[in-house]
Amino acid sequence: MNGKKKFIRDSVYGDINLNDFEVRIMDMPQFQRLRRIKQLGLISLIYPGATHTRFEHSIGTMNLGSKLAHELNLNEDEVELIRASALVHDIGHGPFSHVSEGVLSVPHEELTKFVVTKTSMKDLLEEKFDVNEIIDIVNGKGHLGPIVSGELDVDRMDYLLRDSHNTGVAYGVIDYERIISNLKLDDGLILDIKGVQAAEGALVSRYFMYPSVYQHHTTRIVNSMFRRALKKVIDEGIIDENNIYKYDDAELIGTFRHCDNKFANDIMFRLDERRIMKRVKSIRLDNFKHPEKMYKINQETLRKAEEEIAEDYDLDKDYVFINIAEYPRFDEMKTQVSVEDKLYPLTEISNIIGALSKARFNIPDISVYVKEEEKSKFNKFKLENYLDLPEIDREKFHGIHYDQIKLF
């Protein structure tokens, strides 16, 4: 890379080098805003150390993107393009990252495209790059896209390592160097058979990070509380969602605290005091014969059920929450593995990954949350009275019960 090199000390990788142009990108206000956007949103309410930011993650993703680009023997121009794309790949994230994204009508990738192509960031990037190429890479398109946004990409590698490091949850520790050294770029990223064990470790890590961190039941309710308040302030015009890419966490918190919407005021007070809604019912999705059907239940149906529960139990409908854990996609399972010049899906090569594919619904659940003082009303609560749930798998239940009996 041309220009004088500078270094930034990262908590995960140590010294990461930067050239002068990358420093200029980082010094732009659009990038500096990422210092004030928590990577894991509100998860610091569960794991106090989870206060790391999109700023750190973006630099870490650039670092791994650079390592992979060199491993793939890309030319110097391509390496610099990958580094710049990785650096700005999350620049459109709204406050509290994916928490706010759950309310917005456009994904953060679209907001990133706007920042890169319509703001002063474009003027800077165009000194060296075609911004359309950057957007393609950020969205996983073209020959180089899978490096930053693909099935086994550097974005996922960094957030697993970084989230594990900052939460203290050991599941996210992965052998990223082994994975990177066994990837080649053809029609997407192809994993050599020698890297399968490291890839297995990454998939298992992500599998366990979901219930421990990303889809922890307390994570889900604090996110739901915050999203409902955000939707109300957007619907009332207090915040213009088209400008959400300009906000940081502190500005949104201040808006919630001081706006004229009483619900947003109260939700922020509850989050400040950690007075979180309590779970009164939970059903694991693997109890159902066809758990994937749960993801066909739309938000309107869930909201109607919340309102009916509130009416039957004499509650405020805004303080009843039904939450279904996010669909466990695990796109990395689609990774192609090279064995003697033939390609096979990772699920066929690895029994472990095949088992994870089948076990993906073992962890997610559907849960109902209400105020703590209302919890005692729900001793005999039946969710099936309010939602058309899939059929329970009775045989699976009895099989599990029989296996448990044998342990005694």
Short mmCIF file of C-alpha atoms in Angstrom, two decimals:
data_model
loop_
_atom_site.label_atom_id
_atom_site.label_comp_id
_atom_site.label_asym_id
_atom_site.label_seq_id
_atom_site.Cartn_x
_atom_site.Cartn_y
_atom_site.Cartn_z
CA MET A 1 0.00 0.00 0.00
CA ASN A 2 1.16 3.50 -0.81
CA GLY A 3 1.60 6.26 1.72
CA LYS A 4 2.86 6.40 5.27
CA LYS A 5 1.60 3.62 7.50
CA LYS A 6 0.06 4.22 10.87
CA PHE A 7 -1.07 1.73 13.47
CA ILE A 8 -4.09 1.38 15.68
CA ARG A 9 -4.04 -0.92 18.70
CA ASP A 10 -6.96 -3.34 18.62
CA SER A 11 -8.07 -5.37 21.63
CA VAL A 12 -8.45 -8.56 19.54
CA TYR A 13 -5.62 -8.49 16.97
CA GLY A 14 -3.07 -6.08 18.44
CA ASP A 15 -1.52 -3.56 16.01
CA ILE A 16 -3.47 -3.01 12.77
CA ASN A 17 -1.74 -0.93 10.11
CA LEU A 18 -3.48 1.88 8.24
CA ASN A 19 -2.37 3.96 5.31
CA ASP A 20 -2.98 7.70 5.08
CA PHE A 21 -6.09 7.31 2.94
CA GLU A 22 -7.67 4.87 5.40
CA VAL A 23 -6.97 7.32 8.20
CA ARG A 24 -8.78 9.99 6.18
CA ILE A 25 -11.80 7.64 5.82
CA MET A 26 -11.80 7.01 9.55
CA ASP A 27 -11.59 10.74 10.30
CA MET A 28 -14.79 11.45 8.35
CA PRO A 29 -17.77 12.27 10.61
CA GLN A 30 -19.81 9.44 9.07
CA PHE A 31 -17.19 6.96 10.27
CA GLN A 32 -16.50 8.64 13.61
CA ARG A 33 -20.23 8.24 14.40
CA LEU A 34 -19.57 4.47 14.60
CA ARG A 35 -17.61 5.11 17.81
CA ARG A 36 -20.99 5.93 19.35
CA ILE A 37 -22.89 2.91 18.00
CA LYS A 38 -22.70 -0.18 20.20
CA GLN A 39 -21.98 -3.33 18.23
CA LEU A 40 -24.36 -5.42 20.34
CA GLY A 41 -26.99 -2.81 21.02
CA LEU A 42 -28.47 -3.28 24.49
CA ILE A 43 -26.66 -6.51 25.36
CA SER A 44 -24.50 -4.64 27.88
CA LEU A 45 -27.59 -4.90 30.13
CA ILE A 46 -26.89 -8.65 30.20
CA TYR A 47 -23.10 -8.69 29.68
CA PRO A 48 -21.60 -5.47 31.13
CA GLY A 49 -18.46 -5.75 29.01
CA ALA A 50 -20.39 -5.69 25.73
CA THR A 51 -19.84 -1.98 25.13
CA HIS A 52 -17.65 -2.37 22.02
CA THR A 53 -18.67 -0.43 18.95
CA ARG A 54 -19.21 -0.67 15.21
CA PHE A 55 -16.03 1.44 14.92
CA GLU A 56 -13.89 -1.35 16.36
CA HIS A 57 -15.70 -4.04 14.40
CA SER A 58 -15.24 -2.17 11.11
CA ILE A 59 -11.49 -1.88 11.67
CA GLY A 60 -11.30 -5.55 12.66
CA THR A 61 -13.21 -6.58 9.54
CA MET A 62 -10.79 -4.54 7.43
CA ASN A 63 -7.88 -6.31 9.11
CA LEU A 64 -9.25 -9.79 8.38
CA GLY A 65 -10.27 -8.74 4.88
CA SER A 66 -6.71 -7.65 4.24
CA LYS A 67 -5.31 -10.95 5.55
CA LEU A 68 -7.67 -12.94 3.35
CA ALA A 69 -7.03 -10.77 0.30
CA HIS A 70 -3.27 -11.34 0.63
CA GLU A 71 -3.83 -15.07 1.17
CA LEU A 72 -5.83 -15.15 -2.08
CA ASN A 73 -2.93 -13.41 -3.87
CA LEU A 74 -5.06 -10.47 -4.99
CA ASN A 75 -3.22 -7.57 -6.56
CA GLU A 76 -2.47 -4.45 -4.55
CA ASP A 77 -5.37 -2.44 -5.98
CA GLU A 78 -7.81 -5.23 -5.08
CA VAL A 79 -6.36 -5.48 -1.57
CA GLU A 80 -6.91 -1.75 -1.03
CA LEU A 81 -10.44 -2.02 -2.44
CA ILE A 82 -11.25 -4.86 -0.04
CA ARG A 83 -9.82 -2.92 2.90
CA ALA A 84 -11.83 0.21 2.10
CA SER A 85 -15.03 -1.79 1.52
CA ALA A 86 -14.62 -3.67 4.79
CA LEU A 87 -13.92 -0.41 6.59
CA VAL A 88 -17.22 1.19 5.48
CA HIS A 89 -19.39 -1.95 5.32
CA ASP A 90 -21.42 -0.98 8.42
CA ILE A 91 -21.34 2.79 8.05
CA GLY A 92 -25.13 2.96 7.58
CA HIS A 93 -26.03 1.20 10.83
CA GLY A 94 -28.55 3.07 12.95
CA PRO A 95 -28.35 3.53 16.73
CA PHE A 96 -27.85 0.32 18.70
CA SER A 97 -27.12 -1.51 15.45
CA HIS A 98 -29.59 -4.31 14.69
CA VAL A 99 -31.96 -3.20 17.46
CA SER A 100 -33.11 -0.15 15.51
CA GLU A 101 -32.88 -1.99 12.19
CA GLY A 102 -35.74 -4.24 13.33
CA VAL A 103 -38.09 -1.23 13.10
CA LEU A 104 -36.82 0.53 9.99
CA SER A 105 -38.33 0.05 6.55
CA VAL A 106 -34.88 -0.33 4.92
CA PRO A 107 -31.93 -2.55 5.97
CA HIS A 108 -28.62 -1.08 7.06
CA GLU A 109 -27.04 -2.14 3.75
CA GLU A 110 -29.31 0.34 1.95
CA LEU A 111 -28.38 3.07 4.40
CA THR A 112 -24.72 2.21 3.88
CA LYS A 113 -25.25 2.60 0.14
CA PHE A 114 -26.78 6.04 0.74
CA VAL A 115 -23.90 7.21 2.95
CA VAL A 116 -21.27 5.94 0.50
CA THR A 117 -22.93 7.32 -2.65
CA LYS A 118 -24.83 10.44 -1.52
CA THR A 119 -22.84 12.12 1.27
CA SER A 120 -19.41 13.72 1.52
CA MET A 121 -17.98 10.23 2.07
CA LYS A 122 -18.47 9.67 -1.67
CA ASP A 123 -16.22 12.63 -2.55
CA LEU A 124 -13.39 11.15 -0.51
CA LEU A 125 -13.77 7.53 -1.66
CA GLU A 126 -13.90 8.56 -5.32
CA GLU A 127 -10.38 9.93 -5.04
CA LYS A 128 -9.22 6.30 -5.23
CA PHE A 129 -12.17 3.97 -5.82
CA ASP A 130 -15.35 3.42 -7.77
CA VAL A 131 -18.02 3.67 -5.04
CA ASN A 132 -20.26 1.30 -6.99
CA GLU A 133 -17.60 -1.41 -6.66
CA ILE A 134 -17.50 -0.76 -2.92
CA ILE A 135 -21.28 -1.11 -2.66
CA ASP A 136 -21.17 -4.37 -4.64
CA ILE A 137 -18.57 -5.80 -2.26
CA VAL A 138 -20.51 -4.66 0.81
CA ASN A 139 -23.54 -6.50 -0.58
CA GLY A 140 -21.60 -9.64 -1.47
CA LYS A 141 -21.82 -9.11 -5.23
CA GLY A 142 -19.20 -9.67 -7.90
CA HIS A 143 -15.97 -11.63 -7.74
CA LEU A 144 -14.70 -9.99 -4.55
CA GLY A 145 -18.03 -9.64 -2.71
CA PRO A 146 -17.94 -12.98 -0.82
CA ILE A 147 -14.81 -11.88 1.05
CA VAL A 148 -16.71 -9.23 3.02
CA SER A 149 -20.28 -10.48 2.72
CA GLY A 150 -20.66 -14.18 2.00
CA GLU A 151 -21.16 -17.50 3.68
CA LEU A 152 -17.82 -17.68 5.50
CA ASP A 153 -16.84 -14.02 5.37
CA VAL A 154 -14.50 -11.79 7.36
CA ASP A 155 -17.45 -9.83 8.80
CA ARG A 156 -18.76 -12.92 10.60
CA MET A 157 -15.28 -13.98 11.71
CA ASP A 158 -14.61 -10.63 13.34
CA TYR A 159 -17.91 -10.26 15.13
CA LEU A 160 -17.69 -13.76 16.59
CA LEU A 161 -14.19 -13.10 17.91
CA ARG A 162 -14.97 -9.57 19.10
CA ASP A 163 -18.34 -10.37 20.68
CA SER A 164 -16.85 -13.33 22.51
CA HIS A 165 -13.90 -11.24 23.71
CA ASN A 166 -16.09 -8.45 25.07
CA THR A 167 -18.93 -10.50 26.57
CA GLY A 168 -16.60 -13.02 28.17
CA VAL A 169 -18.56 -15.86 26.54
CA ALA A 170 -15.90 -18.32 25.37
CA TYR A 171 -17.96 -19.93 22.60
CA GLY A 172 -16.95 -17.36 19.98
CA VAL A 173 -13.23 -18.15 20.00
CA ILE A 174 -12.47 -19.42 16.48
CA ASP A 175 -9.32 -20.37 14.56
CA TYR A 176 -9.71 -17.63 11.97
CA GLU A 177 -6.12 -17.95 10.73
CA ARG A 178 -6.69 -21.61 9.85
CA ILE A 179 -9.91 -20.74 8.02
CA ILE A 180 -8.30 -17.88 6.09
CA SER A 181 -5.29 -19.96 5.06
CA ASN A 182 -7.58 -22.63 3.58
CA LEU A 183 -9.88 -20.42 1.50
CA LYS A 184 -9.63 -19.81 -2.23
CA LEU A 185 -11.70 -17.53 -4.44
CA ASP A 186 -13.45 -19.05 -7.42
CA ASP A 187 -17.21 -18.81 -7.81
CA GLY A 188 -17.44 -17.61 -4.22
CA LEU A 189 -15.13 -18.58 -1.37
CA ILE A 190 -14.17 -22.26 -1.47
CA LEU A 191 -12.87 -24.01 1.64
CA ASP A 192 -10.11 -26.59 1.32
CA ILE A 193 -10.74 -29.88 3.11
CA LYS A 194 -7.88 -29.02 5.50
CA GLY A 195 -9.91 -26.10 6.84
CA VAL A 196 -13.06 -28.07 7.66
CA GLN A 197 -12.23 -28.58 11.33
CA ALA A 198 -11.72 -24.83 11.85
CA ALA A 199 -14.98 -24.13 9.98
CA GLU A 200 -16.76 -26.65 12.20
CA GLY A 201 -15.45 -24.77 15.21
CA ALA A 202 -16.75 -21.46 13.82
CA LEU A 203 -20.22 -22.90 13.15
CA VAL A 204 -20.44 -24.55 16.55
CA SER A 205 -19.31 -21.29 18.15
CA ARG A 206 -22.00 -19.32 16.36
CA TYR A 207 -24.60 -21.95 17.24
CA PHE A 208 -23.89 -21.52 20.95
CA MET A 209 -23.48 -17.74 20.80
CA TYR A 210 -27.12 -17.45 19.72
CA PRO A 211 -28.76 -18.61 22.99
CA SER A 212 -25.94 -17.23 25.13
CA VAL A 213 -25.73 -13.75 23.62
CA TYR A 214 -27.56 -12.83 20.40
CA GLN A 215 -30.88 -14.50 21.21
CA HIS A 216 -30.65 -14.69 25.01
CA HIS A 217 -34.20 -14.32 26.34
CA THR A 218 -33.31 -11.08 28.15
CA THR A 219 -31.64 -9.71 25.01
CA ARG A 220 -34.85 -10.36 23.11
CA ILE A 221 -37.13 -8.55 25.54
CA VAL A 222 -34.94 -5.45 25.94
CA ASN A 223 -34.72 -5.27 22.15
CA SER A 224 -38.50 -5.64 21.87
CA MET A 225 -39.09 -2.89 24.44
CA PHE A 226 -36.71 -0.52 22.67
CA ARG A 227 -38.13 -1.28 19.21
CA ARG A 228 -41.70 -0.62 20.29
CA ALA A 229 -40.68 2.75 21.70
CA LEU A 230 -38.70 3.58 18.54
CA LYS A 231 -41.65 2.70 16.31
CA LYS A 232 -43.89 5.04 18.29
CA VAL A 233 -41.51 8.01 18.02
CA ILE A 234 -41.08 7.35 14.28
CA ASP A 235 -44.84 7.03 13.73
CA GLU A 236 -45.40 10.30 15.57
CA GLY A 237 -42.75 12.08 13.49
CA ILE A 238 -40.48 12.74 16.46
CA ILE A 239 -37.70 10.97 14.53
CA ASP A 240 -37.44 10.83 10.74
CA GLU A 241 -36.32 7.31 9.89
CA ASN A 242 -34.79 8.60 6.65
CA ASN A 243 -32.21 10.39 8.80
CA ILE A 244 -31.59 7.54 11.24
CA TYR A 245 -28.07 7.04 9.83
CA LYS A 246 -27.18 10.42 11.37
CA TYR A 247 -28.17 9.44 14.92
CA ASP A 248 -25.96 7.77 17.50
CA ASP A 249 -26.95 5.81 20.61
CA ALA A 250 -26.81 8.78 22.97
CA GLU A 251 -29.00 10.96 20.73
CA LEU A 252 -31.68 8.30 20.55
CA ILE A 253 -31.55 7.76 24.32
CA GLY A 254 -31.93 11.51 24.83
CA THR A 255 -34.89 11.58 22.47
CA PHE A 256 -36.60 8.76 24.36
CA ARG A 257 -36.01 10.46 27.70
CA HIS A 258 -37.22 13.92 26.75
CA CYS A 259 -39.76 13.59 23.92
CA ASP A 260 -43.52 14.02 24.37
CA ASN A 261 -44.26 10.30 23.98
CA LYS A 262 -44.95 8.93 27.49
CA PHE A 263 -44.38 5.31 26.46
CA ALA A 264 -40.90 6.08 25.10
CA ASN A 265 -40.16 8.03 28.32
CA ASP A 266 -41.20 5.06 30.44
CA ILE A 267 -39.35 2.45 28.39
CA MET A 268 -36.14 4.46 28.63
CA PHE A 269 -36.65 4.82 32.39
CA ARG A 270 -37.14 1.07 32.70
CA LEU A 271 -34.01 0.34 30.67
CA ASP A 272 -32.04 2.92 32.70
CA GLU A 273 -33.15 1.21 35.91
CA ARG A 274 -33.01 -2.29 34.38
CA ARG A 275 -36.69 -2.85 35.16
CA ILE A 276 -37.20 -5.33 32.37
CA MET A 277 -40.36 -7.20 31.37
CA LYS A 278 -40.52 -10.74 32.73
CA ARG A 279 -41.11 -13.96 30.85
CA VAL A 280 -44.36 -15.73 31.75
CA LYS A 281 -44.48 -18.37 29.02
CA SER A 282 -41.91 -20.01 26.77
CA ILE A 283 -42.25 -22.85 24.24
CA ARG A 284 -39.19 -24.24 22.48
CA LEU A 285 -39.73 -24.50 18.75
CA ASP A 286 -38.42 -28.04 18.60
CA ASN A 287 -41.56 -29.07 20.53
CA PHE A 288 -43.45 -28.64 17.27
CA LYS A 289 -43.54 -31.15 14.42
CA HIS A 290 -42.86 -28.37 11.94
CA PRO A 291 -41.06 -25.57 13.84
CA GLU A 292 -40.34 -23.61 10.65
CA LYS A 293 -44.08 -22.78 10.47
CA MET A 294 -43.60 -20.43 13.42
CA TYR A 295 -41.77 -18.04 11.09
CA LYS A 296 -44.86 -17.69 8.93
CA ILE A 297 -46.64 -15.90 11.78
CA ASN A 298 -46.53 -12.21 10.86
CA GLN A 299 -46.16 -9.22 13.16
CA GLU A 300 -49.81 -8.19 12.75
CA THR A 301 -50.94 -11.59 14.05
CA LEU A 302 -48.57 -11.37 17.02
CA ARG A 303 -49.76 -7.84 17.81
CA LYS A 304 -53.40 -8.93 17.71
CA ALA A 305 -52.60 -11.77 20.13
CA GLU A 306 -50.84 -9.31 22.45
CA GLU A 307 -53.91 -7.09 22.45
CA GLU A 308 -56.23 -10.01 23.20
CA ILE A 309 -54.01 -11.13 26.09
CA ALA A 310 -53.98 -7.57 27.44
CA GLU A 311 -57.77 -7.38 27.25
CA ASP A 312 -58.31 -10.75 28.96
CA TYR A 313 -55.85 -10.03 31.76
CA ASP A 314 -56.70 -6.33 32.17
CA LEU A 315 -53.26 -5.09 31.07
CA ASP A 316 -51.96 -2.18 29.00
CA LYS A 317 -51.54 -3.65 25.50
CA ASP A 318 -48.25 -1.78 24.99
CA TYR A 319 -46.69 -3.76 27.84
CA VAL A 320 -47.46 -7.24 26.54
CA PHE A 321 -44.77 -8.71 24.27
CA ILE A 322 -44.73 -11.91 22.24
CA ASN A 323 -41.31 -12.63 20.79
CA ILE A 324 -40.11 -15.39 18.49
CA ALA A 325 -36.34 -15.91 18.37
CA GLU A 326 -34.79 -15.02 15.04
CA TYR A 327 -34.69 -17.73 12.39
CA PRO A 328 -31.44 -19.71 12.84
CA ARG A 329 -30.08 -19.42 9.29
CA PHE A 330 -26.38 -20.33 9.66
CA ASP A 331 -25.57 -19.52 6.02
CA GLU A 332 -22.01 -20.77 6.58
CA MET A 333 -23.41 -24.30 6.26
CA LYS A 334 -23.76 -23.63 2.51
CA THR A 335 -19.99 -23.21 2.14
CA GLN A 336 -18.50 -25.33 -0.64
CA VAL A 337 -15.56 -27.59 0.28
CA SER A 338 -12.89 -28.63 -2.20
CA VAL A 339 -11.97 -32.31 -2.06
CA GLU A 340 -9.65 -33.57 -4.82
CA ASP A 341 -10.88 -30.87 -7.22
CA LYS A 342 -14.54 -31.64 -6.56
CA LEU A 343 -16.91 -29.42 -4.58
CA TYR A 344 -19.25 -30.62 -1.84
CA PRO A 345 -21.51 -28.69 0.57
CA LEU A 346 -20.05 -28.43 4.05
CA THR A 347 -23.09 -30.26 5.43
CA GLU A 348 -22.12 -33.34 3.38
CA ILE A 349 -18.46 -33.26 4.35
CA SER A 350 -18.99 -32.72 8.08
CA ASN A 351 -21.24 -34.84 10.28
CA ILE A 352 -21.02 -32.11 12.90
CA ILE A 353 -22.37 -29.45 10.53
CA GLY A 354 -25.03 -31.86 9.30
CA ALA A 355 -26.13 -32.39 12.90
CA LEU A 356 -26.17 -28.62 13.52
CA SER A 357 -28.41 -28.17 10.49
CA LYS A 358 -30.91 -30.59 11.99
CA ALA A 359 -30.53 -29.15 15.50
CA ARG A 360 -31.04 -25.49 14.54
CA PHE A 361 -34.53 -25.42 16.11
CA ASN A 362 -33.42 -26.96 19.42
CA ILE A 363 -32.65 -23.55 20.91
CA PRO A 364 -35.13 -20.92 19.54
CA ASP A 365 -38.43 -20.41 21.34
CA ILE A 366 -41.53 -18.26 21.43
CA SER A 367 -41.92 -16.31 24.66
CA VAL A 368 -44.46 -14.00 26.28
CA TYR A 369 -43.32 -11.11 28.50
CA VAL A 370 -45.25 -8.76 30.80
CA LYS A 371 -44.49 -6.37 33.66
CA GLU A 372 -43.02 -8.08 36.71
CA GLU A 373 -45.95 -7.05 38.91
CA GLU A 374 -48.38 -8.73 36.47
CA LYS A 375 -46.52 -12.04 36.32
CA SER A 376 -48.60 -13.76 39.02
CA LYS A 377 -51.71 -13.52 36.80
CA PHE A 378 -50.27 -15.99 34.30
CA ASN A 379 -50.02 -19.21 36.32
CA LYS A 380 -52.45 -21.08 34.03
CA PHE A 381 -51.76 -19.14 30.85
CA LYS A 382 -52.04 -21.02 27.54
CA LEU A 383 -50.54 -19.33 24.49
CA GLU A 384 -52.42 -21.63 22.13
CA ASN A 385 -55.63 -19.83 23.14
CA TYR A 386 -54.31 -16.74 21.36
CA LEU A 387 -52.17 -18.06 18.50
CA ASP A 388 -52.63 -20.85 15.98
CA LEU A 389 -49.50 -22.81 16.90
CA PRO A 390 -48.10 -25.78 14.92
CA GLU A 391 -48.87 -29.30 16.12
CA ILE A 392 -46.86 -30.51 19.10
CA ASP A 393 -44.52 -33.43 18.36
CA ARG A 394 -45.70 -35.87 21.04
CA GLU A 395 -43.36 -38.65 19.94
CA LYS A 396 -40.32 -36.42 20.31
CA PHE A 397 -41.47 -35.43 23.79
CA HIS A 398 -41.90 -39.03 24.94
CA GLY A 399 -38.58 -40.03 23.39
CA ILE A 400 -36.78 -37.29 25.29
CA HIS A 401 -38.67 -38.19 28.46
CA TYR A 402 -37.70 -41.87 28.09
CA ASP A 403 -34.03 -40.98 27.61
CA GLN A 404 -34.13 -38.86 30.77
CA ILE A 405 -35.68 -41.71 32.77
CA LYS A 406 -32.79 -44.00 31.79
CA LEU A 407 -30.35 -41.62 33.49
CA PHE A 408 -31.75 -42.43 36.96
#
